[in-house]
Short mmCIF file of C-alpha atoms and ligand atoms in Angstrom, two decimals:
data_model
loop_
_atom_site.label_atom_id
_atom_site.label_comp_id
_atom_site.label_asym_id
_atom_site.label_seq_id
_atom_site.Cartn_x
_atom_site.Cartn_y
_atom_site.Cartn_z
CA MET A 1 -11.06 -0.76 -10.05
CA TYR A 2 -9.80 2.03 -7.54
CA HIS A 3 -9.92 5.88 -8.75
CA ARG A 4 -9.19 8.18 -5.55
CA PHE A 5 -7.40 7.81 -2.46
CA SER A 6 -8.28 9.10 0.92
CA ASP A 7 -8.67 7.11 3.95
CA PRO A 8 -5.50 5.22 4.04
CA THR A 9 -6.94 3.19 7.18
CA SER A 10 -10.58 1.30 5.24
CA LEU A 11 -7.68 0.92 2.54
CA LYS A 12 -6.22 -1.10 5.09
CA ALA A 13 -8.86 -2.84 5.75
CA GLN A 14 -9.08 -3.30 2.29
CA CYS A 15 -5.77 -4.75 1.52
CA THR A 16 -6.04 -7.74 4.90
CA TYR A 17 -8.87 -8.96 3.32
CA LEU A 18 -7.58 -9.38 0.43
CA LYS A 19 -4.37 -10.83 1.01
CA HIS A 20 -6.68 -13.17 3.04
CA HIS A 21 -8.98 -14.33 1.37
CA TYR A 22 -7.66 -13.89 -2.74
CA GLU A 23 -5.49 -14.51 -4.63
CA LEU A 24 -3.95 -11.47 -6.00
CA LEU A 25 -2.37 -10.86 -9.53
CA SER A 26 -0.39 -8.19 -11.99
CA MET A 27 -2.56 -7.02 -14.99
CA LEU A 28 0.92 -8.78 -16.41
CA GLU A 29 0.00 -12.03 -15.16
CA LEU A 30 -3.36 -11.87 -16.50
CA SER A 31 -2.90 -11.24 -19.67
CA GLU A 32 -0.74 -14.59 -19.65
CA CYS A 33 -3.17 -16.02 -18.36
CA LEU A 34 -5.34 -15.07 -21.22
CA ARG A 35 -2.85 -16.10 -23.75
CA SER A 36 -1.65 -18.87 -23.04
CA GLY A 37 -4.54 -20.75 -21.98
CA ARG A 38 -3.61 -21.42 -19.06
CA PRO A 39 -6.19 -21.45 -16.38
CA PHE A 40 -6.75 -18.71 -13.73
CA PRO A 41 -5.84 -18.69 -10.01
CA PRO A 42 -8.85 -20.13 -7.47
CA ASN A 43 -10.30 -16.73 -6.19
CA ALA A 44 -8.48 -14.25 -8.62
CA VAL A 45 -8.26 -10.71 -8.04
CA VAL A 46 -6.31 -7.67 -10.00
CA ILE A 47 -5.79 -4.23 -8.68
CA THR A 48 -6.82 -1.33 -11.08
CA ILE A 49 -6.32 2.66 -10.18
CA ASP A 50 -8.43 4.60 -13.16
CA ASP A 51 -6.95 7.97 -14.19
CA GLY A 52 -3.59 9.31 -12.45
CA TYR A 53 -4.56 11.09 -9.49
CA ARG A 54 -0.98 12.08 -7.30
CA ASP A 55 -3.08 10.41 -3.89
CA PHE A 56 -2.38 6.93 -5.30
CA LEU A 57 1.88 7.88 -4.39
CA LYS A 58 0.97 9.75 -0.58
CA ILE A 59 -1.80 7.49 0.21
CA ALA A 60 -2.49 3.90 -1.76
CA PHE A 61 1.33 3.26 -2.81
CA PRO A 62 2.18 2.49 0.32
CA ILE A 63 -0.01 1.05 2.03
CA PHE A 64 -0.22 -1.44 -2.26
CA SER A 65 3.31 -1.80 -1.15
CA THR A 66 3.49 -3.04 1.96
CA TYR A 67 0.69 -6.08 1.49
CA SER A 68 2.74 -7.26 -1.89
CA ILE A 69 0.27 -6.17 -3.84
CA ARG A 70 1.21 -5.52 -7.47
CA VAL A 71 -1.30 -2.51 -9.21
CA THR A 72 -1.88 -0.98 -12.18
CA VAL A 73 -2.71 2.95 -12.84
CA PHE A 74 -3.89 3.28 -15.94
CA LEU A 75 -2.81 7.41 -17.17
CA VAL A 76 -4.63 10.48 -19.13
CA THR A 77 -1.06 11.64 -20.86
CA ASP A 78 -1.99 15.30 -21.74
CA PHE A 79 -3.40 15.01 -17.64
CA LEU A 80 -0.33 14.02 -16.62
CA ASP A 81 2.00 16.27 -19.26
CA ARG A 82 -0.74 19.36 -17.00
CA LYS A 83 -2.48 20.49 -20.22
CA LEU A 84 -5.78 20.17 -19.05
CA TRP A 85 -7.73 19.38 -16.15
CA LEU A 86 -9.80 16.34 -16.10
CA TRP A 87 -12.55 17.94 -17.84
CA PRO A 88 -15.50 16.59 -14.84
CA ASP A 89 -12.71 17.92 -12.24
CA VAL A 90 -13.12 21.68 -14.63
CA VAL A 91 -17.24 20.97 -13.97
CA LYS A 92 -16.43 20.73 -10.45
CA TYR A 93 -14.54 23.31 -10.00
CA ALA A 94 -17.17 25.52 -12.15
CA PHE A 95 -20.12 24.66 -10.30
CA GLY A 96 -18.48 24.90 -6.36
CA HIS A 97 -16.92 29.08 -7.50
CA THR A 98 -19.43 30.64 -9.30
CA PRO A 99 -20.57 33.42 -7.65
CA TYR A 100 -24.36 32.80 -8.63
CA THR A 101 -26.58 30.67 -6.40
CA ALA A 102 -28.96 29.74 -9.62
CA ALA A 103 -27.65 28.29 -13.41
CA GLU A 104 -29.31 27.61 -15.93
CA VAL A 105 -27.63 25.90 -18.61
CA ASP A 106 -27.93 24.80 -22.14
CA ILE A 107 -26.35 21.48 -23.33
CA PRO A 108 -25.26 21.55 -26.84
CA ASN A 109 -27.94 18.22 -27.57
CA GLY A 110 -31.25 20.90 -26.36
CA ARG A 111 -31.61 20.23 -23.36
CA ARG A 112 -31.82 23.27 -20.76
CA LEU A 113 -30.84 22.40 -17.05
CA SER A 114 -32.45 24.59 -14.67
CA LEU A 115 -29.97 24.45 -11.02
CA PRO A 116 -30.29 25.58 -8.00
CA LEU A 117 -26.73 26.38 -6.24
CA ASP A 118 -27.29 27.37 -2.92
CA SER A 119 -25.48 24.69 -1.11
CA SER A 120 -22.99 22.71 -1.48
CA THR A 121 -25.09 19.96 -2.32
CA LEU A 122 -26.62 21.80 -4.68
CA ARG A 123 -23.99 23.04 -6.62
CA LEU A 124 -22.18 19.29 -6.38
CA GLN A 125 -25.47 17.88 -7.33
CA ALA A 126 -25.30 20.01 -10.59
CA ALA A 127 -21.89 19.21 -11.56
CA ARG A 128 -22.80 16.35 -11.73
CA VAL A 129 -26.21 16.09 -13.37
CA THR A 130 -24.06 18.43 -16.36
CA ILE A 131 -21.16 15.86 -16.99
CA GLU A 132 -24.22 12.97 -17.31
CA GLU A 133 -25.02 15.18 -19.82
CA ALA A 134 -22.05 15.47 -21.21
CA LYS A 135 -20.63 12.38 -21.35
CA THR A 136 -23.71 12.42 -23.32
CA LEU A 137 -22.40 14.13 -26.17
CA THR A 138 -19.85 14.03 -28.47
CA ASN A 139 -17.09 15.16 -28.04
CA GLN A 140 -16.78 18.78 -29.94
CA ASP A 141 -20.13 19.30 -28.65
CA ARG A 142 -18.36 18.64 -24.89
CA LEU A 143 -15.29 21.17 -25.32
CA PHE A 144 -18.18 23.70 -26.51
CA LEU A 145 -20.39 23.14 -23.01
CA LEU A 146 -17.62 23.49 -21.02
CA GLU A 147 -16.59 26.56 -22.54
CA CYS A 148 -19.86 27.92 -22.31
CA LEU A 149 -20.60 27.34 -18.62
CA MET A 150 -17.41 28.35 -17.56
CA GLU A 151 -18.17 32.07 -19.45
CA ARG A 152 -21.97 31.29 -18.08
CA LEU A 153 -20.92 30.21 -14.69
CA GLN A 154 -17.85 33.43 -14.43
CA VAL A 155 -15.40 31.16 -13.52
CA LYS A 156 -11.89 31.41 -15.04
CA LEU A 157 -9.90 27.80 -13.99
CA PRO A 158 -6.67 28.49 -11.61
CA ARG A 159 -3.48 27.72 -13.78
CA GLU A 160 -2.03 25.88 -10.75
CA ILE A 161 -4.41 22.34 -10.98
CA PRO A 162 -5.66 22.74 -7.05
CA GLU A 163 -3.73 19.61 -5.07
CA HIS A 164 -7.08 17.70 -4.63
CA CYS A 165 -7.25 17.63 -8.38
CA GLN A 166 -3.16 16.95 -9.49
CA PRO A 167 -2.03 14.01 -11.47
CA LEU A 168 1.19 11.79 -10.94
CA ARG A 169 4.04 14.31 -12.26
CA TRP A 170 6.14 11.64 -14.32
CA ASP A 171 9.36 11.08 -12.63
CA GLU A 172 6.73 10.10 -9.74
CA VAL A 173 5.87 7.52 -12.64
CA ARG A 174 9.23 6.54 -13.22
CA SER A 175 9.88 5.50 -9.39
CA LEU A 176 6.65 3.44 -8.39
CA ALA A 177 7.06 1.68 -11.94
CA GLN A 178 10.61 0.86 -10.98
CA SER A 179 8.92 -0.16 -7.64
CA GLY A 180 6.95 -2.27 -8.82
CA VAL A 181 3.80 -0.89 -10.43
CA GLU A 182 1.95 -1.81 -13.96
CA PHE A 183 1.44 1.72 -15.49
CA GLY A 184 -0.73 1.90 -18.41
CA ALA A 185 -2.87 4.28 -20.51
CA HIS A 186 -6.03 5.46 -21.06
CA THR A 187 -6.48 8.45 -24.02
CA LYS A 188 -4.74 11.21 -23.76
CA THR A 189 -7.44 12.82 -22.84
CA HIS A 190 -10.13 11.36 -21.67
CA SER A 191 -12.28 11.36 -24.00
CA ILE A 192 -15.27 8.99 -24.71
CA LEU A 193 -13.76 6.94 -27.55
CA SER A 194 -18.02 6.80 -28.88
CA ARG A 195 -18.00 10.60 -29.36
CA LEU A 196 -15.20 10.60 -31.79
CA SER A 197 -15.94 11.80 -35.09
CA ASP A 198 -12.77 10.19 -37.61
CA ASN A 199 -10.43 7.02 -36.99
CA GLN A 200 -7.60 9.91 -36.22
CA GLU A 201 -9.28 10.92 -33.56
CA LEU A 202 -8.98 7.54 -31.75
CA SER A 203 -6.00 6.67 -33.14
CA ASN A 204 -4.06 9.44 -31.75
CA GLU A 205 -5.94 9.25 -27.81
CA ILE A 206 -5.01 5.29 -28.26
CA VAL A 207 -1.45 5.31 -29.65
CA GLY A 208 -0.67 8.54 -28.83
CA SER A 209 -1.05 8.08 -25.19
CA LYS A 210 0.96 5.21 -25.39
CA LYS A 211 3.95 6.52 -26.81
CA ARG A 212 4.06 8.79 -24.27
CA ILE A 213 4.30 6.81 -21.73
CA GLU A 214 6.92 4.50 -23.16
CA GLU A 215 8.64 7.42 -24.11
CA GLN A 216 8.83 7.83 -20.08
CA LEU A 217 9.06 4.11 -19.39
CA ASN A 218 11.64 2.95 -22.00
CA ALA A 219 9.41 -0.29 -21.94
CA PRO A 220 6.19 -1.38 -23.21
CA VAL A 221 2.72 -0.53 -22.82
CA LEU A 222 0.90 -3.54 -23.15
CA HIS A 223 -2.77 -2.99 -21.03
CA PHE A 224 -5.83 0.09 -21.48
CA CYS A 225 -8.37 1.09 -20.60
CA TYR A 226 -11.65 2.49 -22.13
CA PRO A 227 -11.97 6.13 -20.67
CA ASN A 228 -16.42 5.89 -19.23
CA GLY A 229 -15.76 2.47 -20.31
CA ARG A 230 -19.26 1.39 -20.99
CA ALA A 231 -20.48 -1.05 -23.73
CA ALA A 232 -21.70 2.26 -25.34
CA ASP A 233 -18.50 4.07 -24.81
CA ILE A 234 -16.67 2.05 -27.49
CA SER A 235 -16.18 1.81 -30.64
CA ASP A 236 -15.66 -1.42 -32.93
CA SER A 237 -12.96 0.81 -34.30
CA ALA A 238 -11.67 1.76 -31.25
CA VAL A 239 -10.84 -2.08 -30.40
CA ALA A 240 -9.55 -2.72 -32.53
CA THR A 241 -7.15 0.57 -32.48
CA VAL A 242 -6.11 -0.62 -29.65
CA ARG A 243 -5.72 -4.53 -30.93
CA ALA A 244 -3.77 -3.44 -33.97
CA ALA A 245 -2.50 -1.31 -31.61
CA ASP A 246 -0.04 -2.97 -29.60
CA PHE A 247 -1.38 -4.09 -25.98
CA ARG A 248 -2.06 -7.19 -24.57
CA THR A 249 -5.33 -6.82 -22.23
CA ALA A 250 -8.14 -3.37 -22.42
CA VAL A 251 -10.39 -3.36 -19.62
CA THR A 252 -13.77 -1.86 -19.39
CA THR A 253 -16.23 -0.36 -16.59
CA GLU A 254 -18.97 -3.11 -17.70
CA HIS A 255 -19.63 -4.70 -13.94
CA GLY A 256 -18.92 -8.27 -13.67
CA LEU A 257 -15.88 -10.20 -13.89
CA ASN A 258 -13.70 -12.62 -16.19
CA LEU A 259 -13.22 -15.67 -17.48
CA LYS A 260 -10.51 -17.73 -19.12
CA SER A 261 -12.92 -17.30 -22.30
CA SER A 262 -13.51 -13.66 -22.09
CA ASN A 263 -12.37 -11.27 -25.18
CA ARG A 264 -8.69 -9.73 -23.16
CA PHE A 265 -10.42 -5.58 -25.00
CA LEU A 266 -12.91 -6.18 -23.28
CA LEU A 267 -12.53 -7.65 -19.69
CA ARG A 268 -15.03 -6.66 -17.32
CA ARG A 269 -14.24 -4.71 -12.61
CA ILE A 270 -16.51 -4.18 -10.09
CA GLY A 271 -15.71 -1.11 -9.04
CA VAL A 272 -15.19 0.37 -5.63
CA GLU A 273 -13.90 2.60 -2.77
CA PRO A 274 -11.61 2.43 0.28
CA ASN A 275 -14.23 3.87 1.93
CA LEU A 276 -16.22 1.17 0.51
CA PRO A 277 -18.70 -0.73 4.54
CA ASP A 278 -16.84 -3.74 4.76
CA LEU A 279 -19.78 -5.80 4.19
CA TYR A 280 -20.95 -3.45 0.78
CA PHE A 281 -17.03 -4.10 -0.17
CA ARG A 282 -17.15 -8.08 0.54
CA GLN A 283 -20.11 -8.53 -1.39
CA CYS A 284 -18.71 -6.03 -4.50
CA VAL A 285 -15.98 -8.36 -4.62
CA ALA A 286 -17.18 -11.37 -4.50
CA GLY A 287 -19.57 -9.95 -7.70
CA PHE A 288 -22.37 -9.83 -5.68
CA ARG A 289 -23.24 -6.21 -6.01
CA VAL A 290 -23.95 -4.30 -9.21
ZN1 LIG B 301 -11.35 7.35 -15.83
#
């Protein structure tokens, strides 16, 4: 599981290693194995990319394509429709652009964070702490926190999403699909599904994102990715909604390998980044690192 790309050289090295030592499957091939009960090929790996940032097109796709690696990209559809920024980027932007050198932030769960902001490292750290607190909140409280944060830090978001936080455009998604990239749904707004208040909201996020991509690609969307993706983020009703929506698989961020007997709606993944040290990357892919 990748998210962002900045360094083509290290991604190339990772692809060379994977091609040499692993059997690279697409999500579709994996889902066929899971459905038919056919064994996975030895050392099978599937590459997935979450969220739908535009750096995939510019940096990663040309490399995956050179290596003939079929990848699956999970899209947050309101992000692609440019109705919203991915919410952790809003928090990072707010702390990065506030005129203050320290701030107290009230979290709707009653906690108050005292955050020093007099260096870029401290600002990033403040954003990270606030993002982690926000993940524990109900969806409504998280949206309220974001609103209060902007006011508290005296920051206004620019109309255009900044270059490094931009999503793919739909015409780019269509042309990538024609070049063999598979696209999956990753909700409309990247809300954590266990923090939603009712089934209507669940269906809107899950089915709504599937339909939006299908409308754009004119092809069925078969794979789903749970936002944040830890066990606590995935309610039973979220899994039931994914099953009922005719997805073939759904992936989590629970760390680990998958077996033929794995639940195809709760597949495990291993998080990696292009800039991991070589040995560490190799250990991650082999399942030796948590
Ligand atoms: Zn995501």
